[in-house]
Amino acid sequence: MGCERLKAMEQLIMMNPLDFPILSTTIFLPLLGALLILLMKNEKAMKVTGFITGLITFAVSLFLYFNFRTDTYNFQFGEHMQWIPTFNINYTLGIDGITIFLILLTTLLAPICILCSWTSIKERFKEFLFCILVMETAMIGVFCSLDLILFYIFWEAMLIPMYLLIAVWGGPRKDYASIKFFIYTLFGSVFLLVAIIALYLNNGTFSVLSASYKDYSMTFQTWVFLAFAIAFAIKVPMFPFHTWLPAAHTEAPTAGSVFLASVLLKMGTYGFLRFCLPIAPKASIYFAPLMITLSVIGIIYGGFVCLSQTDMKKLIAYSSVAHMGFVTLGIFSFTLFGLEGAMLQMLNHGITTGALFLCVGIIYERTHSREIYDNAGLGKIMPIYIGFFGFFSLSAFAFPGTNNFVGEIYVLIGTFLQHKLAGFLAVVGAVLAAAYMLRLLKQIIWGRVDKRVIADMNVREIIYLLPLALFVLWMGIFPRPFVAVIEKSLSFLMTQMRTYN
Amino acid sequence: MLILPELNIFLFSILFLFISISNKKENILTYAKAISALVFFASLLSVTESGELFSGAYRIDLFSQIFKMLILLGFCLVTFMFENKNEIEDEYLPEYFMFLGFSALGLMMMTSSVELISIVISLEVSSYSLYVILPLRKSQTKIQIEASMKYLFFGAVSTGIMIFGMSYLYGIAHSTFLKDIIPVLPGFLNQPIGVMALIFTLTGFFFKLSLFPMHFWSPDIYEGASNTTTTFIGTIPKLAGAALLIRITMLAFPGSPQFINILIVLAAFSMTLGNLVGLVQKDIKRLLAYSGIAHAGYLMMGVLALSKEGNAAVFYYIAIYMFMNLACFYVVILLSKTGENVTIDDLAGLSKRSPLLALLLAVSAFSLAGIPPTGGFTGKLFLFMSAFKAGHLPIVLIGAVNTVISIFFYLNLVRMSYSKDVPLAEPLKLSFHEKVLCYLFIFLILYMGILPFGLFEIFKASI
């Protein structure tokens, strides 16, 4: 393994063309807003400041998107600074096709989360906004970091605001849910840390790029892969590690559930793409049958559990297990189709499940119940709401013309190319998804007719659901722009894996 | 200038000696706060001093000076954390500060001692002062008597073992000077006598650090002593203990497998025991005692790496440990109404009663648990890395698993203060100087977490 290759890898980071630390700005803008809010006394002013901070951050990330070059697989907008020279820890940032959309997703959802909590959070709004914005900083940081320690710090730092979101503003069993969430994820993370230190001792640096695409011994790869995979599988969550998820999702406030489902879970699958595959390609292939089995079990198990749920939020939470199963299935099919599908499904799940949680939040604010039977028969009373809810439900079970259809097709094609049986079982899971979503829809729309008077969605609520609905359509009808951006980076990943295998 | 810090703290104690025999005993606390701050800032002048005294038995170098500054800073912070309402009878206050000062003096002398007898003497100076102030507590019950007796006995036993070990060292090298022992000792480390000499000698410092198996005193003393005394005993002597541990294990370079194995076993037991027993504690001070035992175990990971980086990591960790531990104790001191102990249940609703205090508790608890971006994480990272680098993967894994176990009870503190609601929670008003101190702790813990390189470089250079 020559040093030249490593040097070439370092050159993959294209330094910033703008001569301005645009990624750092994106990361730390929300933190700045959060600190501003700490100084404020007036609740209205806090809300507006928080929302505007979110919007500005989104605008900055849009700027990233429009200046993003799709003709290269290199990392872009790079930043590099020494941080802890003794241990060769650096502050290295950069984004590529895998991360750009995850950042956009995060920045898009942050203002939406603030908007959806406008009236539903009754107390301690200051701390709530602070947690949301700090978490946004940490999440963007995770996706931008190209230094393992920096990545780990953002990855862990995000636990604290999420824990507080559940523990302070959560539902009746918030205590249990928040601790379970924290301990589960932390358990995975310490193994991640050990793997990171092992990589450091092997490379003398924490650079993600130097760590990737090196020819490690099979034993080393196996251990590193397992340590990484425990952390990521808990975060995703894959089948046997999923038990923290329903509790955390159900007890979290709406904004927390949205962030949790839409972005936090993606950090796990992102980890597989960014670390497991490139750093331990041989081990990835060796363990792929196991991962695929777990994914398929997750898809089918999640589907069956969803069928028996009576709590809307819990149903959507369990459907996440199934949906994320598709993502990991795509990743470990090791085909370009599968990887692209996984990437698309990460986005789609973020949008669709986020939107569904928002919908549940809207109805919970009105009826204070998440039980399906308490909220039955809304078809006549809340037509606009049902319009949105129905639309997102269609998207959730991959109705053609919606975003999930595109993603699932990619994943399924990729899987069928490699593993016929897994592909077939995944199709069964997709059918299950239709079953439980339609069952939910049927109850909500046509169930027992009620004489209650419930106000339909107001303008604020329409405003924050509309962009998500538009995305669902756009992606469902014309996915080409999305695929174009992620294609280069993923095919590069494929070539590298082949080279080192 | 050479012994300016020692002189300062000595004068501080003498001043309070005179106050204690005079009749003027008003405003003692204000004096103590003002003068201790003065002592700290005046001593800063001598950070860069270096030299030797008493024919080489007492070495002043960057290493000892930084440790002295940390000890003085800790001493100063403890004085500032002292609450008028609680704990010590007013008539004993001058003596209290006098002995506190003498104890700090002994600890500072320890960091400079490079000769066995001066090590013993300075260790005893600090311990005897603590024996005196331990039973001082307003609400006289039995527990502080028991605590002080335990501290005395265990202290005496560990000193005895230490001197026993030192006699072996003397027998090996025919000298009490560390610089004479250094060249000879590694040759003996493959024999039982060398390992025993070193381990027994270290026992005295294990006692100060409350490392397994010398940890028995700590939970009872933490529980029995008054809150401020506990704050001091639980934090500041550990600095000196760590300093001496670094100085003495440097003798053992490059180390022998037997010696390292013993340290590994001690570290593993210490963290596992501390964290497991910590899980069931109700009294916060007791909990912090077990957390201290666990942290002594983490600290040993850096020591047993037997490398410069490892020692620098120990240095860094003990510094951040001082801040996060003091911060935790500060919450206890402020919460306790009349100086009694605080249980975990008393934390309920803290985030409503005083958001700042709850934040301080959360930051320090997360730091003790080692969650980024706090200093506790960065320090632990350095420790893990140096142990890993020295090839001790098992202890790193044990440490990692222990981190997860410890989360339960650290998180429990945060959980009680944030997610438990009490209907009748009266707000807790903090005075200006209390607020400043809270912000200072939060700042220091986050600063050491996010921007560690400057301090780490200084620590590394000093070793």
mmCIF file of C-alpha atoms in Angstrom, chain A residues 125-264:
data_model
loop_
_atom_site.group_PDB
_atom_site.id
_atom_site.type_symbol
_atom_site.label_atom_id
_atom_site.label_comp_id
_atom_site.label_asym_id
_atom_site.label_seq_id
_atom_site.Cartn_x
_atom_site.Cartn_y
_atom_site.Cartn_z
ATOM 1 C CA PHE A 125 -40.009 26.909 25.261
ATOM 2 C CA LYS A 126 -36.592 28.476 25.554
ATOM 3 C CA GLU A 127 -34.914 25.229 26.507
ATOM 4 C CA PHE A 128 -36.907 23.370 23.890
ATOM 5 C CA LEU A 129 -35.708 25.607 21.081
ATOM 6 C CA PHE A 130 -32.201 25.426 22.448
ATOM 7 C CA CYS A 131 -32.258 21.638 22.305
ATOM 8 C CA ILE A 132 -33.672 21.583 18.776
ATOM 9 C CA LEU A 133 -31.079 23.982 17.437
ATOM 10 C CA VAL A 134 -28.137 22.380 19.220
ATOM 11 C CA MET A 135 -29.245 19.070 17.827
ATOM 12 C CA GLU A 136 -29.375 20.516 14.335
ATOM 13 C CA THR A 137 -25.789 21.670 14.734
ATOM 14 C CA ALA A 138 -24.684 18.234 15.888
ATOM 15 C CA MET A 139 -26.523 16.440 13.088
ATOM 16 C CA ILE A 140 -25.096 18.602 10.319
ATOM 17 C CA GLY A 141 -21.733 18.174 11.981
ATOM 18 C CA VAL A 142 -22.010 14.403 11.818
ATOM 19 C CA PHE A 143 -22.632 14.491 8.081
ATOM 20 C CA CYS A 144 -19.834 16.967 7.358
ATOM 21 C CA SER A 145 -17.052 15.533 9.510
ATOM 22 C CA LEU A 146 -14.128 13.887 7.772
ATOM 23 C CA ASP A 147 -12.220 13.330 10.972
ATOM 24 C CA LEU A 148 -13.165 10.351 13.077
ATOM 25 C CA ILE A 149 -12.941 12.102 16.422
ATOM 26 C CA LEU A 150 -14.831 15.111 15.167
ATOM 27 C CA PHE A 151 -17.464 12.743 13.844
ATOM 28 C CA TYR A 152 -17.645 10.945 17.151
ATOM 29 C CA ILE A 153 -17.994 14.157 19.111
ATOM 30 C CA PHE A 154 -20.906 15.354 16.997
ATOM 31 C CA TRP A 155 -22.416 11.882 17.034
ATOM 32 C CA GLU A 156 -22.398 11.720 20.817
ATOM 33 C CA ALA A 157 -23.143 15.361 21.476
ATOM 34 C CA MET A 158 -26.422 14.878 19.690
ATOM 35 C CA LEU A 159 -27.524 12.392 22.323
ATOM 36 C CA ILE A 160 -27.796 14.999 25.050
ATOM 37 C CA PRO A 161 -30.395 17.321 23.467
ATOM 38 C CA MET A 162 -32.319 14.328 22.173
ATOM 39 C CA TYR A 163 -32.326 12.801 25.624
ATOM 40 C CA LEU A 164 -33.583 16.049 27.107
ATOM 41 C CA LEU A 165 -36.250 16.406 24.416
ATOM 42 C CA ILE A 166 -37.713 13.063 25.401
ATOM 43 C CA ALA A 167 -37.080 13.348 29.132
ATOM 44 C CA VAL A 168 -38.517 16.827 29.622
ATOM 45 C CA TRP A 169 -41.217 17.233 27.008
ATOM 46 C CA GLY A 170 -42.082 13.620 26.442
ATOM 47 C CA GLY A 171 -45.184 11.562 27.141
ATOM 48 C CA PRO A 172 -46.123 9.663 30.291
ATOM 49 C CA ARG A 173 -43.371 7.047 30.067
ATOM 50 C CA LYS A 174 -40.704 9.554 29.161
ATOM 51 C CA ASP A 175 -38.376 8.451 31.932
ATOM 52 C CA TYR A 176 -38.126 4.909 30.731
ATOM 53 C CA ALA A 177 -37.971 5.800 27.061
ATOM 54 C CA SER A 178 -35.293 8.454 27.388
ATOM 55 C CA ILE A 179 -32.955 6.360 29.505
ATOM 56 C CA LYS A 180 -33.391 3.348 27.300
ATOM 57 C CA PHE A 181 -32.625 5.436 24.246
ATOM 58 C CA PHE A 182 -29.535 6.959 25.810
ATOM 59 C CA ILE A 183 -28.039 3.771 27.147
ATOM 60 C CA TYR A 184 -28.707 1.740 24.033
ATOM 61 C CA THR A 185 -27.093 4.231 21.730
ATOM 62 C CA LEU A 186 -24.221 4.936 24.077
ATOM 63 C CA PHE A 187 -23.516 1.247 24.337
ATOM 64 C CA GLY A 188 -22.998 1.125 20.592
ATOM 65 C CA SER A 189 -20.967 4.292 20.573
ATOM 66 C CA VAL A 190 -18.280 3.139 22.946
ATOM 67 C CA PHE A 191 -17.480 0.296 20.578
ATOM 68 C CA LEU A 192 -17.382 2.839 17.823
ATOM 69 C CA LEU A 193 -14.838 4.753 19.863
ATOM 70 C CA VAL A 194 -12.700 1.684 20.394
ATOM 71 C CA ALA A 195 -12.769 0.989 16.652
ATOM 72 C CA ILE A 196 -11.803 4.582 15.969
ATOM 73 C CA ILE A 197 -8.830 4.345 18.315
ATOM 74 C CA ALA A 198 -7.798 1.063 16.706
ATOM 75 C CA LEU A 199 -7.877 2.729 13.292
ATOM 76 C CA TYR A 200 -5.817 5.583 14.647
ATOM 77 C CA LEU A 201 -3.139 3.260 15.940
ATOM 78 C CA ASN A 202 -3.040 1.587 12.555
ATOM 79 C CA ASN A 203 -2.861 4.816 10.537
ATOM 80 C CA GLY A 204 -1.442 7.443 12.845
ATOM 81 C CA THR A 205 -4.273 9.737 11.912
ATOM 82 C CA PHE A 206 -7.971 10.129 12.465
ATOM 83 C CA SER A 207 -8.648 11.192 8.893
ATOM 84 C CA VAL A 208 -11.608 9.331 7.464
ATOM 85 C CA LEU A 209 -10.026 9.330 4.041
ATOM 86 C CA SER A 210 -6.736 7.876 5.172
ATOM 87 C CA ALA A 211 -8.596 5.228 7.104
ATOM 88 C CA SER A 212 -10.683 4.297 4.079
ATOM 89 C CA TYR A 213 -9.487 2.262 1.181
ATOM 90 C CA LYS A 214 -6.515 0.736 2.883
ATOM 91 C CA ASP A 215 -5.655 -2.906 2.798
ATOM 92 C CA TYR A 216 -6.129 -4.031 6.374
ATOM 93 C CA SER A 217 -5.797 -7.617 7.415
ATOM 94 C CA MET A 218 -8.978 -9.654 7.484
ATOM 95 C CA THR A 219 -8.883 -10.058 11.279
ATOM 96 C CA PHE A 220 -8.538 -6.355 11.779
ATOM 97 C CA GLN A 221 -11.332 -5.672 9.320
ATOM 98 C CA THR A 222 -13.585 -8.139 11.068
ATOM 99 C CA TRP A 223 -13.180 -6.506 14.450
ATOM 100 C CA VAL A 224 -13.477 -2.996 13.122
ATOM 101 C CA PHE A 225 -16.526 -3.915 11.106
ATOM 102 C CA LEU A 226 -18.232 -5.525 14.083
ATOM 103 C CA ALA A 227 -17.500 -2.595 16.371
ATOM 104 C CA PHE A 228 -18.774 -0.126 13.800
ATOM 105 C CA ALA A 229 -21.739 -2.294 12.926
ATOM 106 C CA ILE A 230 -22.947 -2.566 16.531
ATOM 107 C CA ALA A 231 -23.017 1.207 16.830
ATOM 108 C CA PHE A 232 -24.687 1.734 13.478
ATOM 109 C CA ALA A 233 -27.120 -1.154 13.755
ATOM 110 C CA ILE A 234 -28.381 0.208 17.057
ATOM 111 C CA LYS A 235 -28.828 3.619 15.525
ATOM 112 C CA VAL A 236 -30.605 2.399 12.378
ATOM 113 C CA PRO A 237 -32.095 0.313 14.240
ATOM 114 C CA MET A 238 -31.701 -3.139 12.735
ATOM 115 C CA PHE A 239 -33.791 -6.038 13.904
ATOM 116 C CA PRO A 240 -32.536 -7.318 17.262
ATOM 117 C CA PHE A 241 -31.409 -3.848 18.340
ATOM 118 C CA HIS A 242 -34.634 -2.034 17.584
ATOM 119 C CA THR A 243 -36.341 -2.218 20.962
ATOM 120 C CA TRP A 244 -35.400 1.286 22.058
ATOM 121 C CA LEU A 245 -37.066 2.814 19.039
ATOM 122 C CA PRO A 246 -40.811 2.371 19.615
ATOM 123 C CA ALA A 247 -40.567 3.635 23.175
ATOM 124 C CA ALA A 248 -38.458 6.643 22.246
ATOM 125 C CA HIS A 249 -40.624 7.525 19.236
ATOM 126 C CA THR A 250 -43.861 7.164 21.091
ATOM 127 C CA GLU A 251 -42.845 9.199 24.106
ATOM 128 C CA ALA A 252 -40.960 11.971 22.329
ATOM 129 C CA PRO A 253 -42.743 15.221 21.477
ATOM 130 C CA THR A 254 -43.633 15.571 17.782
ATOM 131 C CA ALA A 255 -40.520 17.542 16.924
ATOM 132 C CA GLY A 256 -38.395 14.953 18.670
ATOM 133 C CA SER A 257 -40.035 12.073 16.817
ATOM 134 C CA VAL A 258 -39.535 13.843 13.525
ATOM 135 C CA PHE A 259 -35.852 14.437 14.149
ATOM 136 C CA LEU A 260 -35.397 10.971 15.514
ATOM 137 C CA ALA A 261 -37.033 9.228 12.598
ATOM 138 C CA SER A 262 -35.935 11.508 9.832
ATOM 139 C CA VAL A 263 -32.343 12.267 10.658
ATOM 140 C CA LEU A 264 -31.037 10.294 13.617
#
